[in-house]
Every structure is written in C-alpha cells, then in structure tokens.
Amino acid sequence: MAYQLYRNTTLGNSLQESLDELIQSQQITPQLAFQVLLQFDKAINSALVQRVRNRVNFRGSLNTYRFCDNVWTFVLNDAEFREVTELIKVDKVNIVACDGINTGSNTTE
Amino acid sequence: MACVNPVPKLYRSVIEDVIEGVRDLFAEEGIEEQVLKDLKQLWETKVLQSKATEDFFRNSIHSPLFTLQLPNSLHQTLQSSTASLVIPAGRPLPSFTTAELSTSNSSASFTFPGYPIHVPAGVTLQTASGHLYKVNVPIMVTQTSGRASILHPIQQVFQQLGQPSVIQSSVPQLNPRSLHATAEKPKRIETVLQQPTILHSGTVDRKHLENATSDILAPPGNEHEIMSEALLSQPESSQYIRLPGVVFPPQVSQTHVHGEPVLGVAGSMTQNLNGGPLSTGRQGAQHQHMSDIQLRVLKNRMFGCGSVKQPRNTEEPSSLPVSEKDSNSQMDLSIQVMDDDINEIIQIDGTGDTSSNDEIGSTRDVEENEFLGIIDAGDLKVLEEEADSISNEDSTANSSDNEDPQIDVVEEDPLNSGDDVSEQDVPDLFDTDNVIVCQYDKGAPQDPSLTEGPIQLRTSAKQMTNHSPSR
C-alpha cells in the first residue's frame, strides 16, 4: 500500500472534497471513496517517481525539527525555494517527509 | 524542458489515471458513468479554482465556471458581449459564438465569459460542479474578482411587493436545523431566492429544502419590519449575494431571548464550488451576520438590554455599519423563538483544556453569538456558568467547580507552568498553508550544492517536484 502522504496536497484535497460531496449526495458510498483514495495514492506515488524529473533547492531557517515514527517534520522560516526558472520565498513552511523506502509499510502523513 | 511547467500535465495525468483506475470500481458497485464524470468534473474544478496551476486547463479543456441550461421549450441563444448579457424569457436571442450546444433533452448549454448577465425567472442554472438551481426571480450574474457572483436584486423585488410584508409574533417556531447549511445534492433542482417569492405570495408555510433551509414566514399585514438578510459577510455590496457562481438563498435562523421574542434573518450559503472549506468559512460568516442583524433588531425593540454582544461588533465592524445603512431600505424580519430551541442551538465546546476561565468566557461569547444571537444578560451568565462547569468537568473531572458555579473560579495554573514555553508555540507553529509533503531517502549520495546533513530531502509535493533517486 502506497503512502497516503499525498492526500494533503492540492490535488489530494480537491479529490477528497469532491468525494465528500458525492457521499453527501449519496451518489457513492464511503467505502468506494476510500477505494478511490487508495487508487489516488498509487497513482500519485508512481507519477512522481516516473514522470517527474525536476529539482528544487531550498534553504531556510530551521524553526523546529521532529523525527517521530520515521517521519520527519520541519518548520522552516524565511525559506527560499529555488528552481531553475523561478524563486519562491515563504515566511513559514511546514515539511513533512516520510521514509523513502519503497516498502510503503508506514502509511502515515 | 526547464521552461515548461510540468505541474498541470502531472495533475492532468494523475487525474486521468485515477479516474481510469476507478472506472471498474464504479462499474462493480453499479454506479453510473455519470457519477464518475461528476467526480472528475468536481475534481478538476477544484484544482482549477485552487489556482495551484495557473494554466491548468487553459490549453486543454475549456472549463466554464457557469453553465446555463435553458428549459426545453425555450430556444434561446445568448448574445455574447462584453457588456451586460440579457436573456429575455420566451424570445429567441442571437446565437452565442462560443456556446456549446448540447442537444440532449433539447436544452442548450452556454458558457458566458462576459458578465454581467441578466437571467429571467424560470431558468435553470447549472454550475460547473453540476448543481442545478432554478431561478424564481430575475437575477443578475456579475463577475467580480475573477469569479462569478449572483446579484440578488432584493430591492427590486421588494419594491414590486409594495407594502412590506411582516411577520406576526405568532409565527410558528423554526426548526433549529435551519441554522445549518447542509451540503447540496447535485442534479437536484432547488428553489432559489426563496425569500422574495415567499414574501411575494405571503405564504406562511415552511419549505424544507435539503440543502437550503431558507424558511421565511411572512404573512402580510404585520406591523413588524422585515429585514431581508441577503447580506453575507461581504461588506462592499450589501444588496448582493456573492458566490462563486452559486446562489445563496437567505436563511432564517432562530435566536433565543429570554422573555421576549426576537427574530433574525441571516443570509446563508448552501453551496459553492469550492466545497468544504469555503462553506465552513461562510457558515461562520453567516452566523456572525445573523447576530449582526439581531443586534439591530434588538436595538429597536429591546431597550436597555445589555445582551447585545459588543464583541461581535468588534469582530465584524464592516458588516454591521453596512447593515445599519441598509436598515432603512430593508425590512426587519422577526421570528419568535422558544427556550427549547436555544438548548438545541447551544454548542458547548468542551475543549477540555485548562485555560483560564476568562478565555473560556470570551470564547463562549463568540460561539454563542454565532449560534444564538441576542441573549439576555441574565441568561448569558447562567449559560456561561453552565458552560464553564461542563468544561471544567470535562477537563479535570473535578466536581468542586460544578458544585459552586456562582463563585468566580480563580485561575489555577499547574505548578511550574511558567517553565513550559513550548506549549505556546505548538498550536500556531504548524498552522500554515505552506505544507510540503515528501519522502526522504537515507544514505543517498549527497549533492555538494546542498547544505550539509545526513538526510537529503527529495520534495515531491504540490507545486514543486524533484527528482526521486532510483531505489
């Protein structure tokens, strides 16, 4: 089972919201919605591995760091994300990182 | 390759993969293909609206925010223009150049990027998310801030009605469920703009819509003033209901006043294209606005009542002056409430924290304002004490507070609580919209250009992607 990590992204959240709307209107069952999300997990994980080649460098001031259950959580202040084409600056960014081992046993966000 | 933004394509491909992947699942469950299409449409709409990708669909699919579906009997075409777009009922219009005519059910679907648009009554509107709304009164759709809004010319309607209809004090009680805006059902035709129609017809019956509970009881002949609460939290235009392409019917809610009937009407939002978060936000605004209206009503009716919540004014100063400004032009709606209903409305937030009672008290005020509106000073005190006693019970399981609610509870911080500084940071620390979710790889070859560290992050989240090392 792939990481459910990416459900808290724009793509993932919009999917969840859409599924919630369909559940509310009783067009689908919650179980089906759960299956859809599982499919999403697989799709996004494989897409990121196979179809993405970009590289982004970032630098910031580390406010907090946390390593718990093999999940790193960082809070960066005044971070800069630098890609070849653009530079993005943010005051605060929260980074959640799961272990990149491909077993997928730790399905945590 | 570097100059092409890979994000829209990536999102498109993920959406396609997921939809294809669940197609069989849907078929197994016996769910129609249309539902799958709805899911895809909803999903794409939300991603588009989130502005996560600027040109998400610009180059691929022309996805309109607003689709007009005309009744079968009307052969109407729309004239595209940068100025206002008028749809006269029952008359043929020049064809819309970029319209998408769908021959199914003999209905025409059009998309109009040109705003504002006048829509006559009897037209069914369908938003991009698939929700149907039937227009009972003429409305005007404008586009503001890049989003479609529906203006509700309540002023016009009220002028047509002549004498403002009012509500008698013997109006039957409203169901407190009307306070809550429930989710909508797609493909279900709802009557919108309920208030003008009811006022116009003078009916007293309540129509419970599953999605929009806009019950307004207005038998004519009452001397009370009716205040139409078509206002939402938008202060800039009090006469309009602003929605991202969705109509918000006004909603009536109950308030509790000890010993004296007080009524309030609040515009509420039942559905929007953005789904959950936005509706939640709007719901909060709706309740706040409700209390604003009730504040005004109370001012007119209850003299010397100290129950008008001043904190509410500070929280929404912009909307209150607006509503006061419109008081002359609008009618005040009064609804009788009962004590039983307030017990249902009260939502005591058992936070279970040991924060000081002052904080709880002020929070109580805010929450109660949102749901109760005007409360008599005496009742409020009792409610606060009850709430405090309940919250204390939840948090500490200490019955001493319950036994003596009258005594002001002295702040009792835990011993050496001043030493704990991290607690102040934690709640707000992680509260940010900028979240990156990714995976890390231990022991990967380090890139000298990166900062030193044993763990090298490969970010692969929204808006930013990175190269994942081979595993």
Coordinates of C-alpha atoms in Angstrom, one line a residue:
Chain A
M1 CA 0.0 0.0 0.0
A2 CA 1.4 3.3 -1.0
Y3 CA 1.9 6.3 1.2
Q4 CA -1.2 8.3 2.0
L5 CA 1.1 11.1 2.3
Y6 CA 0.0 13.0 -0.8
R7 CA -3.7 13.3 0.2
N8 CA -2.8 16.6 1.9
T9 CA -1.9 18.3 -1.3
T10 CA -4.0 20.4 -3.6
L11 CA -4.7 17.5 -5.8
G12 CA -5.4 15.2 -3.0
N13 CA -7.6 17.6 -1.0
S14 CA -9.6 18.5 -4.0
L15 CA -10.2 14.9 -4.7
Q16 CA -11.3 14.3 -1.1
E17 CA -13.6 17.2 -1.2
S18 CA -15.2 16.0 -4.4
L19 CA -15.6 12.6 -2.9
D20 CA -17.2 14.1 0.2
E21 CA -19.7 15.9 -1.9
L22 CA -20.7 12.8 -3.7
I23 CA -21.0 11.0 -0.4
Q24 CA -23.2 13.7 1.0
S25 CA -25.4 13.4 -2.0
Q26 CA -25.3 9.7 -1.6
Q27 CA -24.1 9.1 -5.0
I28 CA -21.3 7.0 -3.8
T29 CA -20.6 5.1 -0.7
P30 CA -17.8 6.0 1.7
Q31 CA -16.2 2.6 1.0
L32 CA -16.0 3.5 -2.6
A33 CA -14.5 6.8 -1.8
F34 CA -11.9 5.1 0.3
Q35 CA -11.0 2.9 -2.7
V36 CA -10.7 5.9 -4.9
L37 CA -8.3 7.5 -2.5
L38 CA -6.3 4.3 -2.4
Q39 CA -6.1 4.5 -6.2
F40 CA -5.1 8.1 -5.9
D41 CA -2.3 7.1 -3.6
K42 CA -1.0 4.6 -6.1
A43 CA -1.3 7.0 -9.0
I44 CA 0.4 9.9 -7.4
N45 CA 3.2 7.9 -6.0
S46 CA 4.0 6.3 -9.3
A47 CA 3.6 9.5 -11.2
L48 CA 6.0 11.3 -9.0
V49 CA 8.6 8.6 -9.4
Q50 CA 8.2 8.1 -13.1
R51 CA 7.1 11.4 -14.6
V52 CA 8.9 14.0 -12.6
R53 CA 12.5 15.0 -13.1
N54 CA 12.6 18.5 -11.6
R55 CA 14.9 19.5 -9.0
V56 CA 14.3 22.2 -6.4
N57 CA 16.8 23.5 -3.9
F58 CA 15.6 25.2 -0.8
R59 CA 17.2 26.9 2.1
G60 CA 15.7 28.4 5.3
S61 CA 16.0 28.9 9.0
L62 CA 15.0 25.8 10.8
N63 CA 12.5 26.6 13.5
T64 CA 11.7 23.1 14.6
Y65 CA 12.6 19.6 13.7
R66 CA 10.9 16.4 14.7
F67 CA 11.5 12.8 13.9
C68 CA 8.8 10.5 15.0
D69 CA 7.6 7.2 13.6
N70 CA 10.1 7.6 10.8
V71 CA 8.5 10.8 9.8
W72 CA 10.4 14.0 9.6
T73 CA 8.6 17.2 10.3
F74 CA 10.3 20.5 9.8
V75 CA 9.2 24.0 10.2
L76 CA 11.2 26.5 8.2
N77 CA 11.1 30.2 8.4
D78 CA 12.0 32.6 5.6
A79 CA 12.6 29.8 3.2
E80 CA 13.6 30.2 -0.4
F81 CA 12.7 27.5 -2.9
R82 CA 14.8 27.8 -5.9
E83 CA 14.1 26.2 -9.2
V84 CA 15.8 26.9 -12.4
T85 CA 13.0 29.0 -13.6
E86 CA 11.7 30.7 -10.5
L87 CA 12.3 31.6 -7.0
I88 CA 9.7 31.3 -4.3
K89 CA 10.0 32.9 -0.8
V90 CA 7.8 32.0 2.1
D91 CA 7.8 33.1 5.7
K92 CA 6.9 29.7 7.0
V93 CA 6.7 26.3 5.5
N94 CA 5.9 23.0 7.0
I95 CA 7.7 20.0 5.6
V96 CA 6.5 16.5 6.2
A97 CA 8.7 13.7 4.9
C98 CA 8.1 10.0 5.1
D99 CA 10.8 7.4 4.6
G100 CA 11.6 6.9 1.0
I101 CA 12.0 3.2 1.3
N102 CA 9.7 1.6 -1.2
T103 CA 8.1 -0.9 1.2
G104 CA 5.3 1.5 1.9
S105 CA 4.6 -0.1 5.3
N106 CA 4.4 3.1 7.1
T107 CA 1.4 4.8 5.7
T108 CA 1.5 8.0 7.6
E109 CA 1.3 11.5 6.5
Chain B
M1 CA 12.4 21.3 -20.7
A2 CA 13.2 23.7 -17.9
C3 CA 10.9 26.4 -19.1
V4 CA 7.8 24.2 -19.3
N5 CA 5.8 24.0 -16.1
P6 CA 5.3 20.3 -15.6
V7 CA 2.7 20.7 -12.9
P8 CA -0.5 21.0 -15.0
K9 CA 0.4 18.0 -17.1
L10 CA 1.3 16.0 -14.0
Y11 CA -2.0 16.8 -12.4
R12 CA -3.9 16.0 -15.5
S13 CA -2.2 12.7 -15.9
V14 CA -2.8 11.8 -12.2
I15 CA -6.5 12.7 -12.6
E16 CA -6.8 10.6 -15.7
D17 CA -5.0 7.7 -14.1
V18 CA -7.2 7.8 -11.1
I19 CA -10.4 8.1 -13.0
E20 CA -9.5 5.3 -15.3
G21 CA -8.3 3.2 -12.4
V22 CA -11.6 3.5 -10.5
R23 CA -13.8 3.1 -13.5
D24 CA -14.0 -0.6 -12.9
L25 CA -14.7 0.0 -9.3
F26 CA -17.6 2.2 -10.1
A27 CA -18.9 -0.3 -12.5
E28 CA -18.7 -3.0 -9.9
E29 CA -20.6 -1.0 -7.5
G30 CA -23.3 -0.4 -10.1
I31 CA -22.7 3.3 -10.1
E32 CA -23.5 5.2 -13.2
E33 CA -20.9 6.5 -15.5
Q34 CA -22.3 10.0 -14.9
V35 CA -21.2 9.9 -11.3
L36 CA -17.7 9.2 -12.4
K37 CA -17.9 12.1 -14.8
D38 CA -19.2 14.2 -12.0
L39 CA -16.3 13.2 -9.8
K40 CA -13.8 14.1 -12.5
Q41 CA -15.5 17.4 -13.1
L42 CA -15.7 18.3 -9.4
W43 CA -12.0 17.4 -9.0
E44 CA -10.9 19.4 -12.0
T45 CA -12.9 22.3 -11.0
K46 CA -11.5 22.4 -7.5
V47 CA -8.0 22.1 -8.7
L48 CA -8.6 24.9 -11.2
Q49 CA -10.1 27.1 -8.6
S50 CA -7.3 26.5 -6.1
K51 CA -5.0 28.3 -8.5
A52 CA -2.4 25.7 -7.9
T53 CA -1.7 25.8 -11.5
E54 CA -2.2 28.9 -13.5
D55 CA -3.0 27.5 -16.8
F56 CA -4.3 24.2 -15.7
F57 CA -6.9 24.0 -18.3
R58 CA -6.3 26.9 -20.4
N59 CA -4.6 24.9 -23.1
S60 CA -6.7 21.8 -22.9
I61 CA -10.3 21.9 -21.8
H62 CA -12.5 24.9 -21.8
S63 CA -14.0 24.5 -18.4
P64 CA -16.6 27.1 -17.7
L65 CA -17.5 28.2 -14.2
F66 CA -21.0 28.7 -15.1
T67 CA -23.3 26.9 -17.4
L68 CA -26.7 27.9 -18.3
Q69 CA -29.2 25.2 -19.1
L70 CA -32.3 26.6 -20.6
P71 CA -35.7 24.9 -20.4
N72 CA -36.7 22.7 -23.2
S73 CA -39.4 24.9 -24.6
L74 CA -37.1 27.9 -25.0
H75 CA -35.0 28.3 -28.0
Q76 CA -32.8 30.8 -26.6
T77 CA -29.4 31.7 -27.7
L78 CA -27.2 34.2 -26.0
Q79 CA -25.6 37.1 -27.5
S80 CA -22.0 37.5 -26.4
S81 CA -21.0 40.9 -25.4
T82 CA -18.6 42.5 -23.1
A83 CA -21.5 44.5 -21.7
S84 CA -24.4 43.0 -19.9
L85 CA -25.9 39.9 -21.3
V86 CA -29.7 39.8 -21.3
I87 CA -31.8 36.8 -21.6
P88 CA -35.3 37.7 -22.3
A89 CA -37.7 35.0 -21.5
G90 CA -39.6 33.4 -24.4
R91 CA -37.7 35.2 -27.0
P92 CA -35.0 33.9 -29.3
L93 CA -31.7 35.5 -28.9
P94 CA -28.8 35.8 -31.3
S95 CA -26.5 32.8 -31.1
F96 CA -23.6 32.7 -28.7
T97 CA -20.4 32.3 -30.6
T98 CA -18.6 30.1 -28.2
A99 CA -21.6 28.4 -26.9
E100 CA -21.6 24.7 -26.5
L101 CA -24.9 23.5 -27.7
S102 CA -25.9 20.2 -26.3
T103 CA -28.8 18.5 -28.0
S104 CA -29.6 16.2 -25.2
N105 CA -33.0 16.9 -23.8
S106 CA -33.4 19.8 -26.2
S107 CA -31.6 22.0 -23.7
A108 CA -28.9 24.4 -24.6
S109 CA -25.9 24.9 -22.6
F110 CA -24.0 28.0 -22.9
T111 CA -21.0 29.5 -21.3
F112 CA -20.6 33.1 -21.0
P113 CA -17.4 34.7 -20.0
G114 CA -19.0 38.1 -20.5
Y115 CA -20.6 39.5 -17.4
P116 CA -22.9 40.8 -16.1
I117 CA -25.7 38.6 -17.2
H118 CA -29.4 39.1 -16.6
V119 CA -31.3 35.9 -16.1
P120 CA -35.1 36.0 -16.1
A121 CA -37.2 33.8 -13.9
G122 CA -37.9 30.2 -14.8
V123 CA -34.4 29.5 -16.0
T124 CA -32.4 26.6 -14.6
L125 CA -28.8 27.3 -13.9
Q126 CA -26.2 24.7 -13.6
T127 CA -22.9 25.3 -12.1
A128 CA -19.7 23.7 -13.3
S129 CA -19.9 21.3 -10.4
G130 CA -23.2 20.1 -11.7
H131 CA -25.6 21.6 -9.2
L132 CA -28.8 22.8 -10.6
Y133 CA -30.6 25.9 -9.4
K134 CA -33.9 27.1 -10.6
V135 CA -34.3 30.8 -10.8
N136 CA -37.6 32.0 -9.5
V137 CA -37.0 35.7 -9.7
P138 CA -34.9 37.6 -12.1
I139 CA -31.3 37.7 -11.1
M140 CA -28.2 39.3 -12.4
V141 CA -25.0 37.5 -12.6
T142 CA -21.8 39.5 -12.4
Q143 CA -18.2 38.7 -12.3
T144 CA -16.2 40.2 -9.6
S145 CA -12.6 39.4 -8.7
G146 CA -12.4 36.9 -11.4
R147 CA -15.3 34.9 -10.0
A148 CA -18.9 34.7 -10.9
S149 CA -21.3 36.1 -8.5
I150 CA -25.0 36.3 -8.5
L151 CA -26.6 39.5 -7.5
H152 CA -29.8 39.3 -5.9
P153 CA -31.9 42.4 -6.6
I154 CA -33.9 42.2 -3.4
Q155 CA -34.5 45.9 -3.6
Q156 CA -36.2 45.4 -6.9
V157 CA -38.3 42.6 -5.6
F158 CA -39.4 44.4 -2.6
Q159 CA -40.4 47.4 -4.5
Q160 CA -42.6 45.3 -6.5
L161 CA -44.3 43.9 -3.5
G162 CA -45.4 47.3 -2.4
Q163 CA -46.1 47.3 1.3
P164 CA -43.5 45.3 3.1
S165 CA -44.9 42.1 4.4
V166 CA -44.1 41.4 8.0
I167 CA -44.2 38.6 10.4
Q168 CA -46.5 38.2 13.2
S169 CA -45.4 37.2 16.6
S170 CA -47.4 34.1 16.4
V171 CA -45.3 32.7 13.7
P172 CA -44.6 29.0 14.3
Q173 CA -41.3 28.1 15.5
L174 CA -38.5 27.5 13.1
N175 CA -36.6 24.3 13.3
P176 CA -33.1 24.9 14.6
R177 CA -31.9 22.7 11.9
S178 CA -32.4 25.7 9.6
L179 CA -29.4 27.2 11.1
H180 CA -27.1 24.8 9.5
A181 CA -26.4 24.8 5.9
T182 CA -26.2 21.3 4.7
A183 CA -24.5 20.0 1.7
E184 CA -26.2 20.2 -1.6
K185 CA -27.3 17.5 -3.9
P186 CA -26.1 17.7 -7.4
K187 CA -28.7 17.3 -10.1
R188 CA -31.4 18.4 -7.7
I189 CA -33.3 21.5 -8.7
E190 CA -33.6 23.8 -5.8
T191 CA -35.7 26.8 -5.5
V192 CA -33.5 29.8 -5.0
L193 CA -34.3 33.2 -3.8
Q194 CA -36.9 31.8 -1.6
Q195 CA -37.4 34.9 0.4
P196 CA -38.7 37.1 -2.3
T197 CA -41.1 34.5 -3.5
I198 CA -42.4 33.8 -0.1
L199 CA -42.8 37.4 0.7
H200 CA -44.5 38.0 -2.5
S201 CA -47.0 35.3 -2.0
G202 CA -47.4 35.9 1.6
T203 CA -47.3 32.2 2.4
V204 CA -46.5 31.1 5.9
D205 CA -45.6 27.5 5.1
R206 CA -42.1 26.4 5.6
K207 CA -40.3 24.7 2.8
H208 CA -37.6 22.5 3.9
L209 CA -35.1 22.0 1.3
E210 CA -32.5 19.5 2.0
N211 CA -29.8 21.8 1.0
A212 CA -31.1 25.3 1.6
T213 CA -33.2 25.9 4.5
S214 CA -34.5 29.3 3.8
D215 CA -37.7 29.4 5.7
I216 CA -39.2 32.8 5.9
L217 CA -42.6 33.2 7.3
A218 CA -44.1 36.4 6.2
P219 CA -47.8 36.8 6.4
P220 CA -48.7 40.3 5.3
G221 CA -50.3 42.7 7.5
N222 CA -47.9 42.6 10.4
E223 CA -46.5 45.8 11.6
H224 CA -43.1 44.5 12.2
E225 CA -40.4 45.3 9.8
I226 CA -38.8 42.7 7.7
M227 CA -35.2 42.8 7.2
S228 CA -34.1 40.8 4.3
E229 CA -30.8 39.2 5.1
A230 CA -29.4 38.8 1.7
L231 CA -26.2 40.1 3.1
L232 CA -23.3 37.9 3.5
S233 CA -20.1 38.7 5.1
Q234 CA -19.2 40.8 2.1
P235 CA -19.4 44.4 3.2
E236 CA -18.8 46.0 -0.1
S237 CA -22.1 45.3 -1.6
S238 CA -24.9 44.7 0.9
Q239 CA -27.5 44.1 -1.7
Y240 CA -25.9 41.2 -3.3
I241 CA -25.3 37.7 -2.5
R242 CA -21.7 37.0 -3.6
L243 CA -20.9 33.5 -4.5
P244 CA -18.5 31.8 -6.7
G245 CA -21.2 31.1 -9.2
V246 CA -23.8 29.8 -6.8
V247 CA -26.9 31.4 -5.5
F248 CA -27.4 31.7 -1.8
P249 CA -30.9 31.8 -0.6
P250 CA -31.4 33.7 2.5
Q251 CA -31.8 31.7 5.6
V252 CA -33.8 32.2 8.6
S253 CA -32.5 31.3 12.0
Q254 CA -33.7 31.3 15.4
T255 CA -32.5 33.2 18.3
H256 CA -33.3 33.0 21.9
V257 CA -34.3 35.8 24.0
H258 CA -35.4 35.4 27.5
G259 CA -38.9 36.5 27.9
E260 CA -39.2 38.5 24.7
P261 CA -39.4 37.4 21.1
V262 CA -36.5 38.4 19.0
L263 CA -36.0 37.4 15.4
G264 CA -33.3 37.5 13.0
V265 CA -32.6 36.6 9.4
A266 CA -29.3 35.7 8.1
G267 CA -28.2 35.1 4.6
S268 CA -26.6 31.8 4.4
M269 CA -24.6 29.9 1.9
T270 CA -25.7 26.5 1.0
Q271 CA -23.3 25.5 -1.7
N272 CA -20.4 26.7 -3.5
L273 CA -18.0 25.4 -6.0
N274 CA -15.2 25.3 -3.5
G275 CA -16.8 22.8 -1.4
G276 CA -16.0 22.3 2.2
P277 CA -13.6 24.9 3.4
L278 CA -15.3 27.7 1.9
S279 CA -18.7 26.7 3.1
T280 CA -17.4 26.4 6.5
G281 CA -16.0 29.8 6.4
R282 CA -19.1 31.1 5.0
Q283 CA -21.2 29.4 7.5
G284 CA -19.3 31.1 10.2
A285 CA -19.8 34.4 8.5
Q286 CA -23.5 33.7 8.1
H287 CA -23.9 33.1 11.8
Q288 CA -21.9 36.2 12.6
H289 CA -24.0 38.1 10.2
M290 CA -27.1 36.8 11.8
S291 CA -26.1 38.1 15.1
D292 CA -25.5 41.5 13.5
I293 CA -28.9 41.6 12.2
Q294 CA -30.3 40.6 15.5
L295 CA -28.2 43.2 17.1
R296 CA -30.0 45.8 15.1
V297 CA -33.4 44.3 15.7
L298 CA -32.7 44.2 19.4
K299 CA -31.7 47.8 19.4
N300 CA -35.0 48.7 18.0
R301 CA -37.0 46.5 20.3
M302 CA -35.3 45.9 23.5
F303 CA -34.3 48.9 25.4
G304 CA -31.6 48.8 27.9
C305 CA -31.0 45.2 27.2
G306 CA -27.4 44.6 27.8
S307 CA -27.3 41.4 25.9
V308 CA -26.2 42.9 22.7
K309 CA -22.9 41.4 22.2
Q310 CA -20.4 44.1 21.7
P311 CA -17.5 41.8 20.9
R312 CA -19.4 40.9 17.9
N313 CA -19.2 44.4 16.7
T314 CA -15.5 44.5 17.0
E315 CA -15.2 41.3 15.1
E316 CA -17.2 42.5 12.2
P317 CA -17.3 46.2 12.2
S318 CA -17.5 46.4 8.5
S319 CA -20.6 44.4 8.1
L320 CA -22.5 46.0 10.9
P321 CA -22.4 49.5 9.5
V322 CA -23.4 48.2 6.2
S323 CA -26.5 46.5 7.7
E324 CA -27.3 49.6 9.6
K325 CA -27.0 51.6 6.5
D326 CA -29.4 49.4 4.8
S327 CA -31.9 49.3 7.6
N328 CA -34.0 51.9 6.1
S329 CA -34.2 50.2 2.8
Q330 CA -34.6 46.7 4.2
M331 CA -37.2 45.1 6.2
D332 CA -36.6 43.6 9.6
L333 CA -37.6 40.0 10.0
S334 CA -38.7 38.9 13.4
I335 CA -39.1 35.4 14.4
Q336 CA -40.3 34.0 17.7
V337 CA -38.1 31.6 19.4
M338 CA -38.5 29.3 22.3
D339 CA -36.4 28.3 25.2
D340 CA -36.3 24.7 24.0
D341 CA -34.6 25.7 20.8
I342 CA -31.8 27.5 22.4
N343 CA -30.9 24.4 24.2
E344 CA -30.5 22.7 20.9
I345 CA -28.6 25.6 19.4
I346 CA -26.1 25.8 22.1
Q347 CA -23.0 24.1 21.2
I348 CA -20.8 24.0 24.2
D349 CA -17.4 23.4 23.0
G350 CA -15.9 21.0 25.5
T351 CA -12.3 21.9 24.7
G352 CA -11.1 20.0 27.6
D353 CA -8.3 22.5 28.1
T354 CA -7.3 24.0 31.3
S355 CA -7.1 27.5 30.0
S356 CA -8.3 30.3 32.2
N357 CA -12.0 30.9 32.6
D358 CA -11.6 34.3 31.1
E359 CA -10.6 32.8 27.9
I360 CA -13.4 30.4 28.0
G361 CA -15.8 33.1 28.8
S362 CA -14.8 35.2 25.9
T363 CA -14.8 32.3 23.6
R364 CA -18.2 31.4 24.8
D365 CA -19.4 34.8 23.9
V366 CA -18.1 34.4 20.4
E367 CA -19.5 31.0 19.9
E368 CA -22.8 31.9 21.4
N369 CA -23.0 34.9 19.3
E370 CA -22.6 32.8 16.3
F371 CA -25.4 30.5 17.1
L372 CA -27.7 32.3 19.5
G373 CA -27.6 35.9 18.6
I374 CA -29.0 38.0 21.3
I375 CA -29.1 36.6 24.7
D376 CA -30.4 38.2 27.8
A377 CA -27.7 39.2 30.2
G378 CA -29.1 37.1 32.9
D379 CA -29.4 34.1 30.7
L380 CA -25.9 34.5 29.4
K381 CA -24.5 34.4 32.8
V382 CA -26.3 31.2 33.5
L383 CA -25.2 29.8 30.3
E384 CA -21.6 30.8 30.9
E385 CA -21.6 29.2 34.2
E386 CA -23.1 26.1 32.9
A387 CA -20.6 26.0 30.1
D388 CA -17.8 26.6 32.4
S389 CA -19.0 23.9 34.7
I390 CA -19.3 21.5 31.9
S391 CA -15.9 22.3 30.5
N392 CA -14.3 22.0 33.9
E393 CA -16.0 18.7 34.3
D394 CA -14.6 17.5 31.1
S395 CA -11.1 18.6 31.7
T396 CA -10.5 18.0 35.3
A397 CA -13.2 15.7 36.4
N398 CA -13.3 17.8 39.5
S399 CA -16.7 18.2 40.9
S400 CA -15.9 21.1 43.1
D401 CA -16.4 23.6 40.3
N402 CA -19.7 22.1 39.5
E403 CA -21.0 22.4 43.0
D404 CA -20.4 26.1 43.0
P405 CA -20.9 27.7 39.7
Q406 CA -21.6 31.1 41.2
I407 CA -18.2 31.6 42.6
D408 CA -15.7 33.1 40.2
V409 CA -13.1 30.5 39.6
V410 CA -9.6 31.7 40.3
E411 CA -7.1 30.9 37.7
E412 CA -5.2 27.9 38.9
D413 CA -2.3 27.2 36.7
P414 CA -0.5 24.0 37.2
L415 CA 2.6 24.2 39.3
N416 CA 5.6 25.5 37.5
S417 CA 3.5 26.0 34.4
G418 CA 5.6 29.1 33.6
D419 CA 8.5 26.8 32.8
D420 CA 6.7 25.3 29.8
V421 CA 7.2 27.5 26.9
S422 CA 6.8 25.1 24.1
E423 CA 3.1 24.8 24.5
Q424 CA 2.6 28.3 23.3
D425 CA 4.4 27.6 20.1
V426 CA 2.9 24.3 19.2
P427 CA -0.6 25.2 18.3
D428 CA 0.3 28.0 16.0
L429 CA 3.6 26.7 14.8
F430 CA 2.2 24.1 12.5
D431 CA -0.6 26.3 11.4
T432 CA 0.4 27.3 7.9
D433 CA -0.9 26.9 4.5
N434 CA 2.5 26.1 3.1
V435 CA 2.9 22.4 3.5
I436 CA 5.3 20.2 1.7
V437 CA 4.8 16.5 1.8
C438 CA 7.6 14.4 0.5
Q439 CA 9.8 11.4 1.1
Y440 CA 13.3 11.3 2.3
D441 CA 16.0 8.9 1.4
K442 CA 18.6 8.0 3.9
G443 CA 22.1 7.3 2.6
A444 CA 21.6 8.8 -0.8
P445 CA 24.7 10.3 -2.4
Q446 CA 25.0 13.9 -1.2
D447 CA 24.9 16.8 -3.5
P448 CA 27.6 19.2 -2.6
S449 CA 25.5 22.1 -3.5
L450 CA 23.0 21.3 -0.8
T451 CA 23.6 22.2 2.8
E452 CA 25.2 19.6 4.9
G453 CA 23.1 17.0 6.6
P454 CA 22.8 13.3 6.9
I455 CA 19.4 13.2 5.3
Q456 CA 18.7 14.6 1.9
L457 CA 15.1 15.5 1.2
R458 CA 13.5 14.9 -2.1
T459 CA 10.5 17.1 -2.2
S460 CA 7.7 15.9 -4.4
A461 CA 4.7 17.7 -3.4
K462 CA 2.3 20.3 -4.7
Q463 CA 3.8 22.9 -7.0
M464 CA 7.2 21.6 -6.6
T465 CA 8.7 18.4 -7.7
N466 CA 12.1 16.9 -7.5
H467 CA 14.0 14.1 -8.9
S468 CA 13.5 10.9 -7.0
P469 CA 16.5 8.7 -6.7
S470 CA 16.4 5.3 -8.0
R471 CA 15.6 2.8 -5.4

